[in-house]
Tab-separated table of C-alpha atoms and ligand atoms in Angstrom:
chain	number	residue	atom	x	y	z
A	1	MET	CA	118.543	113.758	90.268
A	2	ALA	CA	115.668	115.951	90.614
A	3	GLU	CA	113.398	116.072	93.474
A	4	GLN	CA	109.170	118.509	92.840
A	5	THR	CA	109.568	121.586	94.384
A	6	TRP	CA	106.059	123.153	95.075
A	7	ASN	CA	105.020	126.615	94.285
A	8	PRO	CA	102.236	128.078	96.130
A	9	GLU	CA	100.265	130.258	93.748
A	10	ASP	CA	100.987	128.211	91.157
A	11	TYR	CA	99.254	124.883	93.055
A	12	GLY	CA	96.358	128.101	94.366
A	13	ARG	CA	95.285	127.913	90.457
A	14	ASN	CA	95.980	124.241	89.251
A	15	ALA	CA	94.870	122.119	92.427
A	16	ARG	CA	92.715	123.245	95.071
A	17	PHE	CA	90.540	120.793	93.520
A	18	VAL	CA	92.803	118.767	96.146
A	19	THR	CA	92.342	120.584	99.134
A	20	ASP	CA	87.755	120.747	98.125
A	21	LEU	CA	88.769	117.166	97.555
A	22	GLY	CA	89.593	116.414	101.390
A	23	MET	CA	86.602	116.943	103.053
A	24	PRO	CA	84.571	113.766	103.346
A	25	VAL	CA	88.445	112.814	105.217
A	26	VAL	CA	87.985	116.239	107.696
A	27	GLU	CA	84.208	114.240	108.532
A	28	LEU	CA	86.093	111.117	108.349
A	29	LEU	CA	88.616	112.914	111.618
A	30	ALA	CA	85.080	114.562	113.272
A	31	PRO	CA	87.596	117.306	114.188
A	32	LYS	CA	86.039	119.174	118.142
A	33	PRO	CA	87.059	121.714	119.217
A	34	GLY	CA	89.949	122.194	121.545
A	35	GLU	CA	92.199	119.279	120.169
A	36	ARG	CA	95.257	118.884	119.678
A	37	ILE	CA	96.041	118.425	115.576
A	38	LEU	CA	98.835	117.673	113.686
A	39	ASP	CA	97.621	117.816	109.769
A	40	LEU	CA	100.753	116.174	108.317
A	41	GLY	CA	102.222	117.145	104.783
A	42	CYS	CA	99.964	120.384	105.255
A	43	GLY	CA	101.077	122.253	102.061
A	44	ASP	CA	99.695	126.148	101.501
A	45	GLY	CA	97.185	125.286	104.499
A	46	VAL	CA	94.211	126.468	103.109
A	47	LEU	CA	92.512	122.424	105.124
A	48	THR	CA	94.513	123.210	107.623
A	49	LYS	CA	92.536	126.364	107.897
A	50	LYS	CA	89.945	124.742	108.059
A	51	LEU	CA	90.618	122.593	111.239
A	52	ARG	CA	91.755	125.827	112.744
A	53	ASP	CA	88.097	127.206	111.539
A	54	ARG	CA	86.391	124.178	113.455
A	55	GLY	CA	87.965	125.837	116.950
A	56	CYS	CA	91.196	123.074	117.077
A	57	ARG	CA	94.746	124.335	118.178
A	58	VAL	CA	96.040	122.681	114.552
A	59	VAL	CA	99.490	122.405	113.579
A	60	GLY	CA	101.036	122.208	109.877
A	61	ALA	CA	103.481	120.548	108.286
A	62	ASP	CA	105.381	120.172	105.273
A	63	ALA	CA	108.430	119.701	103.730
A	64	SER	CA	108.278	122.181	101.107
A	65	PRO	CA	109.816	125.781	102.404
A	66	ASP	CA	107.347	127.192	99.942
A	67	PHE	CA	104.456	125.424	101.224
A	68	ILE	CA	105.053	126.406	105.054
A	69	ARG	CA	105.132	130.099	103.817
A	70	ALA	CA	101.997	130.231	102.759
A	71	ALA	CA	99.981	128.098	105.768
A	72	LYS	CA	102.522	130.453	107.685
A	73	ALA	CA	100.832	133.687	105.962
A	74	LEU	CA	97.157	132.342	106.604
A	75	GLY	CA	98.771	133.001	110.329
A	76	LEU	CA	99.694	129.012	110.830
A	77	ASP	CA	100.960	127.324	113.547
A	78	ALA	CA	103.434	125.802	110.000
A	79	ARG	CA	106.629	124.047	111.473
A	80	LEU	CA	108.763	122.952	108.330
A	81	MET	CA	109.792	119.304	108.852
A	82	ASP	CA	109.693	115.712	107.396
A	83	GLY	CA	107.485	114.077	107.577
A	84	GLN	CA	109.884	110.743	107.517
A	85	ASP	CA	111.068	112.043	110.841
A	86	LEU	CA	108.562	113.914	112.719
A	87	SER	CA	110.392	114.599	116.818
A	88	PHE	CA	106.604	115.293	118.745
A	89	ARG	CA	106.307	113.079	120.758
A	90	GLU	CA	102.244	112.486	122.391
A	91	GLU	CA	101.195	116.496	121.754
A	92	PHE	CA	98.279	115.371	119.660
A	93	ASP	CA	94.956	113.768	119.712
A	94	ALA	CA	94.554	113.004	116.255
A	95	VAL	CA	97.809	113.389	112.905
A	96	PHE	CA	95.375	114.423	110.290
A	97	SER	CA	96.905	114.560	106.389
A	98	ASN	CA	95.444	114.721	102.799
A	99	ALA	CA	96.999	113.812	99.129
A	100	ALA	CA	100.764	113.533	100.971
A	101	LEU	CA	101.158	110.174	102.222
A	102	HIS	CA	102.095	109.519	99.372
A	103	TRP	CA	104.947	111.888	99.185
A	104	MET	CA	106.526	110.379	101.937
A	105	LYS	CA	108.039	107.184	100.393
A	106	GLN	CA	109.230	105.704	103.640
A	107	LEU	CA	105.934	104.087	104.675
A	108	GLU	CA	107.164	102.396	108.359
A	109	LYS	CA	108.758	105.890	109.197
A	110	VAL	CA	106.209	108.215	108.725
A	111	ILE	CA	103.824	105.500	109.784
A	112	ASP	CA	106.391	105.489	113.246
A	113	GLY	CA	106.698	109.226	113.831
A	114	VAL	CA	102.289	109.554	113.520
A	115	PHE	CA	102.373	106.764	116.350
A	116	ARG	CA	104.525	108.847	118.729
A	117	ALA	CA	103.514	111.608	117.599
A	118	LEU	CA	100.468	110.752	119.647
A	119	LYS	CA	98.378	110.355	122.544
A	120	PRO	CA	97.267	107.477	123.527
A	121	GLY	CA	94.306	107.518	121.971
A	122	GLY	CA	94.792	109.487	120.077
A	123	ARG	CA	93.345	108.689	116.426
A	124	PHE	CA	95.382	108.706	112.390
A	125	VAL	CA	92.971	109.876	109.653
A	126	ALA	CA	94.216	109.759	106.251
A	127	GLU	CA	93.737	110.130	102.298
A	128	MET	CA	96.431	109.147	100.705
A	129	GLY	CA	97.140	107.486	96.864
A	130	GLY	CA	96.915	103.595	96.849
A	131	LYS	CA	98.001	101.050	95.159
A	132	GLY	CA	97.439	101.343	91.113
A	133	ASN	CA	96.942	105.769	91.347
A	134	ILE	CA	97.488	107.434	88.875
A	135	ALA	CA	98.816	104.421	86.283
A	136	ARG	CA	97.580	105.384	83.362
A	137	ILE	CA	99.833	108.517	84.097
A	138	GLU	CA	102.584	107.033	85.099
A	139	ALA	CA	102.912	104.036	82.271
A	140	ALA	CA	102.729	107.460	80.030
A	141	THR	CA	105.387	109.835	81.717
A	142	ARG	CA	107.465	106.957	82.288
A	143	ARG	CA	107.715	106.024	78.267
A	144	ALA	CA	107.928	109.434	77.503
A	145	LEU	CA	110.786	110.220	79.919
A	146	GLN	CA	112.341	106.875	78.791
A	147	LYS	CA	112.456	107.478	75.453
A	148	ARG	CA	114.964	110.306	76.162
A	149	GLY	CA	117.305	108.095	78.555
A	150	LEU	CA	116.246	110.468	81.227
A	151	GLU	CA	113.841	107.665	83.213
A	152	LYS	CA	117.410	107.508	86.582
A	153	LYS	CA	117.023	111.027	86.326
A	154	VAL	CA	114.099	110.934	87.771
A	155	PRO	CA	112.807	108.363	90.570
A	156	GLU	CA	109.481	107.533	91.259
A	157	PRO	CA	108.679	110.774	93.005
A	158	ASN	CA	105.643	108.533	94.819
A	159	ALA	CA	103.951	105.515	96.794
A	160	TYR	CA	100.903	103.780	96.105
A	161	PRO	CA	100.514	101.165	98.905
A	162	SER	CA	97.850	98.435	98.465
A	163	PRO	CA	95.663	98.277	101.247
A	164	GLY	CA	96.839	94.864	102.895
A	165	GLU	CA	100.069	96.348	103.139
A	166	TYR	CA	100.141	98.538	104.953
A	167	ARG	CA	96.732	97.668	107.111
A	168	THR	CA	100.432	95.169	107.911
A	169	LEU	CA	102.409	98.061	108.054
A	170	LEU	CA	99.858	100.482	111.046
A	171	GLU	CA	98.685	97.032	112.860
A	172	LYS	CA	102.975	96.397	113.261
A	173	ARG	CA	103.037	99.132	114.810
A	174	GLY	CA	100.084	98.825	116.499
A	175	PHE	CA	97.165	100.718	115.359
A	176	GLN	CA	94.066	99.689	115.725
A	177	VAL	CA	92.786	100.051	112.647
A	178	ARG	CA	88.999	101.237	112.416
A	179	THR	CA	88.375	101.248	108.647
A	180	LEU	CA	90.542	101.320	104.996
A	181	GLU	CA	88.705	101.626	102.177
A	182	TYR	CA	90.275	101.382	99.159
A	183	PHE	CA	88.522	102.358	95.720
A	184	PRO	CA	89.368	104.249	92.283
A	185	ARG	CA	88.346	108.384	92.586
A	186	PRO	CA	88.015	109.527	88.687
A	187	THR	CA	89.363	113.005	89.689
A	188	PRO	CA	88.148	116.195	86.960
A	189	LEU	CA	90.920	118.577	86.960
A	190	PRO	CA	90.003	122.180	86.340
A	191	LYS	CA	92.584	122.692	83.140
A	192	ASP	CA	93.391	119.798	81.270
A	193	LEU	CA	96.673	117.287	81.293
A	194	LYS	CA	99.474	119.341	81.531
A	195	THR	CA	98.026	121.752	83.493
A	196	TRP	CA	98.493	118.569	85.575
A	197	LEU	CA	101.962	117.702	85.158
A	198	SER	CA	102.639	121.016	85.128
A	199	THR	CA	101.861	121.429	88.576
A	200	PHE	CA	102.484	117.903	90.073
A	201	ARG	CA	105.549	116.544	87.635
A	202	LYS	CA	107.945	119.344	88.086
A	203	ASP	CA	110.763	117.518	88.324
A	204	HIS	CA	110.625	115.622	85.324
A	205	LEU	CA	110.040	119.035	83.464
A	206	ALA	CA	113.452	120.082	85.642
A	207	VAL	CA	116.159	116.929	83.870
A	208	LEU	CA	114.231	117.991	79.924
A	209	GLU	CA	115.809	120.739	78.016
A	210	PRO	CA	113.564	123.912	78.359
A	211	GLY	CA	113.030	123.330	74.743
A	212	ASP	CA	111.389	120.040	74.886
A	213	ARG	CA	109.324	120.794	77.724
A	214	GLU	CA	106.812	121.551	75.338
A	215	VAL	CA	106.540	118.267	73.921
A	216	PHE	CA	107.006	116.145	76.542
A	217	LEU	CA	103.543	117.719	78.123
A	218	GLU	CA	102.064	116.839	74.455
A	219	GLU	CA	103.338	113.741	74.397
A	220	VAL	CA	102.221	112.254	78.076
A	221	GLN	CA	98.207	114.586	77.265
A	222	GLU	CA	98.109	112.810	73.756
A	223	GLU	CA	99.100	109.017	74.971
A	224	VAL	CA	96.490	109.552	78.053
A	225	ARG	CA	93.805	111.233	76.015
A	226	PRO	CA	92.057	108.269	75.039
A	227	PHE	CA	91.017	107.905	78.894
A	228	LEU	CA	90.906	111.041	80.494
A	229	CYS	CA	89.582	113.216	78.260
A	230	ASP	CA	85.505	112.703	77.496
A	231	ALA	CA	84.373	114.274	74.730
A	232	GLN	CA	83.490	117.106	76.016
A	233	GLY	CA	87.244	118.380	76.148
A	234	ARG	CA	86.763	117.653	80.037
A	235	TRP	CA	90.119	116.559	81.264
A	236	SER	CA	90.267	113.496	84.523
A	237	ALA	CA	92.891	111.170	86.608
A	238	ASP	CA	93.099	108.790	87.211
A	239	TYR	CA	93.203	108.510	91.265
A	240	VAL	CA	93.040	105.963	93.180
A	241	ARG	CA	92.644	106.328	96.979
A	242	LEU	CA	93.455	104.562	100.082
A	243	ARG	CA	90.894	106.393	103.568
A	244	PHE	CA	91.889	105.161	107.088
A	245	ALA	CA	90.949	105.886	110.220
A	246	ALA	CA	93.526	103.691	113.207
A	247	PHE	CA	94.262	104.447	116.499
A	248	LYS	CA	96.675	104.573	118.993
A	249	PRO	CA	95.455	101.618	122.548
B	1	BEZ	C1	97.182	112.402	94.671
B	1	BEZ	O1	97.471	113.232	95.094
B	1	BEZ	O2	96.922	111.163	94.565
B	1	BEZ	C2	98.539	112.325	93.411
B	1	BEZ	C3	98.111	113.741	93.409
B	1	BEZ	C4	99.235	114.073	92.605
B	1	BEZ	C5	100.528	113.873	92.402
B	1	BEZ	C6	100.479	111.875	92.621
B	1	BEZ	C7	99.583	111.679	93.723
């Protein structure tokens, strides 16, 4: 089975929009100086650093050793950790997460670990892909894998819960949900879809013969072009977001 891997340089070049689009989630978090905050799925730490720059005592956690190295290079307290197995106990005023929770498919384990990590009264504020996220990209990608008989070698890399499902999971664990929004957010891409796939679907490319990779990328890109590329050649991705703030009583 192939797994998604991350290259911080590649990410910095092709995926900085993820950090930029995280700012509304930072505003929803409304971090206060001195607060101790966990950035769950901190990636290369660029957004984590923004929280620190606002005076917060931030810990970043990520399952990618390469991302943790990049975050440490920014001088951050960054810990290599699986978000589905968090080890913190009542330490944080808030747990924050931007565009990372959909990589942690065991949703209940994540929610459980976040609940334990928060102090009473602490908040869980996050944005992730919601039901239907990147549906066109996924469908085209799955078709291209199936055509090659490779679909079983690449499990679905992400989980995109519906708002109802996620609210139920939060409440079942004891969270009080203050806001939970679900909305399409077509997301302009800095380059083309092939670049997006090369950054976020490394697990798919890893199972292909090297000589077939470019053909695969072309095939997926051409299938979605009528929906995701405008007349000026500008690409976007069909993101759907779930953004919420929930409290531990
Ligand atoms: C997302 O942010 O929704 C996302 C990004 C890359 C791959 C899958 C989902």
